Short mmCIF file of C-alpha atoms in Angstrom, two decimals:
data_model
loop_
_atom_site.label_atom_id
_atom_site.label_comp_id
_atom_site.label_asym_id
_atom_site.label_seq_id
_atom_site.Cartn_x
_atom_site.Cartn_y
_atom_site.Cartn_z
CA UNK A 1 43.92 -37.39 231.40
CA UNK A 2 40.62 -38.90 229.65
CA UNK A 3 41.00 -41.41 227.05
CA UNK A 4 39.11 -41.25 224.06
CA UNK A 5 37.84 -44.14 222.05
CA UNK A 6 36.98 -44.60 218.55
CA UNK A 7 35.05 -46.85 216.94
CA UNK A 8 32.86 -47.23 213.39
CA UNK A 9 36.07 -47.78 211.03
CA UNK A 10 35.45 -50.55 208.34
CA UNK A 11 36.31 -51.77 204.80
CA UNK A 12 34.16 -49.73 201.92
CA UNK A 13 34.31 -49.60 198.44
CA UNK A 14 35.20 -46.43 196.71
CA UNK A 15 32.43 -43.84 196.91
CA UNK A 16 31.28 -45.61 200.00
CA UNK A 17 30.53 -43.74 203.49
CA UNK A 18 31.52 -44.29 206.94
CA UNK A 19 30.41 -42.57 210.47
CA UNK A 20 33.39 -42.78 212.80
CA UNK A 21 32.51 -42.15 216.50
CA UNK A 22 34.34 -40.66 219.02
CA UNK A 23 33.43 -41.59 222.91
CA UNK A 24 34.49 -39.91 226.18
CA UNK A 25 34.71 -36.55 224.17
CA UNK A 26 34.54 -34.37 227.26
CA UNK A 27 35.26 -30.34 226.86
CA UNK A 28 36.70 -29.09 230.05
CA UNK A 29 39.04 -26.40 231.20
CA UNK A 30 41.85 -28.42 230.05
CA UNK A 31 40.02 -29.64 226.72
CA UNK A 32 38.80 -26.79 224.28
CA UNK A 33 38.84 -28.69 221.19
CA UNK A 34 38.04 -32.33 220.31
CA UNK A 35 39.24 -33.53 216.73
CA UNK A 36 39.96 -36.38 214.41
CA UNK A 37 43.30 -36.97 212.59
CA UNK A 38 44.33 -39.90 210.65
CA UNK A 39 47.79 -41.64 210.25
CA UNK A 40 49.40 -43.96 207.36
CA UNK A 41 52.47 -45.59 208.29
CA UNK A 42 55.57 -43.67 207.08
CA UNK A 43 53.34 -40.97 206.21
CA UNK A 44 53.04 -37.58 208.65
CA UNK A 45 50.01 -37.47 210.58
CA UNK A 46 47.03 -35.48 209.10
CA UNK A 47 44.73 -33.56 211.08
CA UNK A 48 40.91 -33.79 209.41
CA UNK A 49 38.44 -32.21 211.61
CA UNK A 50 37.98 -30.38 215.16
CA UNK A 51 35.50 -29.05 216.99
CA UNK A 52 35.82 -26.73 219.78
CA UNK A 53 33.55 -26.38 222.97
CA UNK A 54 31.37 -23.83 221.83
CA UNK A 55 30.34 -26.01 218.64
CA UNK A 56 32.48 -24.20 215.92
CA UNK A 57 33.39 -26.98 213.63
CA UNK A 58 36.86 -26.96 211.11
CA UNK A 59 37.53 -29.39 208.39
CA UNK A 60 40.70 -29.77 206.44
CA UNK A 61 40.22 -27.99 203.45
CA UNK A 62 40.85 -31.22 200.96
CA UNK A 63 37.97 -32.99 202.87
CA UNK A 64 35.62 -30.34 203.24
CA UNK A 65 32.20 -31.66 201.43
CA UNK A 66 33.15 -35.18 202.07
CA UNK A 67 33.77 -35.11 205.72
CA UNK A 68 31.74 -33.51 208.56
CA UNK A 69 32.27 -33.21 212.22
CA UNK A 70 29.56 -33.05 214.68
CA UNK A 71 28.51 -34.38 218.41
CA UNK A 72 25.94 -35.17 220.89
CA UNK A 73 27.00 -33.00 223.68
CA UNK A 74 24.74 -35.05 226.28
CA UNK A 75 26.10 -38.32 225.75
CA UNK A 76 30.14 -36.98 225.28
CA UNK A 77 29.98 -38.17 221.50
CA UNK A 78 31.90 -36.81 218.79
CA UNK A 79 31.27 -38.06 215.01
CA UNK A 80 33.02 -37.92 211.75
CA UNK A 81 30.69 -38.55 208.83
CA UNK A 82 32.43 -39.07 205.72
CA UNK A 83 31.06 -39.79 202.21
CA UNK A 84 32.61 -40.32 198.76
CA UNK A 85 35.42 -42.44 200.25
CA UNK A 86 38.40 -42.69 197.92
CA UNK A 87 41.27 -44.97 198.51
CA UNK A 88 43.59 -42.30 199.77
CA UNK A 89 41.17 -41.74 202.68
CA UNK A 90 42.68 -45.23 203.71
CA UNK A 91 44.24 -44.87 207.24
CA UNK A 92 43.96 -45.38 210.92
CA UNK A 93 41.94 -42.58 212.45
CA UNK A 94 41.92 -41.05 216.03
CA UNK A 95 40.33 -38.87 217.75
CA UNK A 96 41.77 -36.58 220.35
CA UNK A 97 41.61 -33.73 222.65
CA UNK A 98 43.23 -30.45 222.39
CA UNK A 99 44.35 -27.95 225.26
CA UNK A 100 43.64 -25.27 223.03
CA UNK A 101 40.73 -24.18 220.60
CA UNK A 102 40.95 -25.67 217.07
CA UNK A 103 42.75 -24.00 214.06
CA UNK A 104 41.06 -23.19 210.88
CA UNK A 105 42.62 -26.30 209.26
CA UNK A 106 41.47 -28.33 211.94
CA UNK A 107 44.69 -28.53 214.06
CA UNK A 108 45.32 -28.31 217.42
CA UNK A 109 46.26 -24.69 218.03
CA UNK A 110 48.81 -25.56 220.84
CA UNK A 111 50.01 -28.71 218.47
CA UNK A 112 49.60 -31.02 221.12
CA UNK A 113 46.77 -33.47 220.77
CA UNK A 114 46.25 -36.08 223.86
CA UNK A 115 44.37 -38.65 224.82
CA UNK A 116 43.98 -40.40 221.48
CA UNK A 117 42.57 -44.08 221.63
CA UNK A 118 43.79 -47.24 219.70
CA UNK A 119 41.95 -45.82 216.55
CA UNK A 120 39.71 -47.19 214.03
CA UNK A 121 40.96 -48.29 210.84
CA UNK A 122 39.20 -47.04 207.61
CA UNK A 123 40.25 -48.99 204.37
CA UNK A 124 38.72 -48.01 201.10
CA UNK A 125 39.14 -50.06 198.05
CA UNK A 126 39.04 -49.17 194.58
#
């Protein structure tokens, strides 16, 4: 199982932007989707964005227009570009692989995200 590595988090003021990077984003017969989810202590995991091996992308509805997922296939990198950040976007962000294709709400269709790293913290000050 390949472990992905997240980076790029930080502290920004409301309205700011960040680009998160996911390394080791390798598609294979066991990985049809790679995506991002976020976690706040005490709250449920929230899927954010996902990209299939064929390049189809999905961003969860509340984040559409704010978040964008993209990739550099040759470098095995997946990016999450976030603009107009709000305090409610504060969370630990993880990238992970999915053994199935992405769902329309940026979910992993099999429900089994794998291989996430230590995450990268995003903190948005009001």
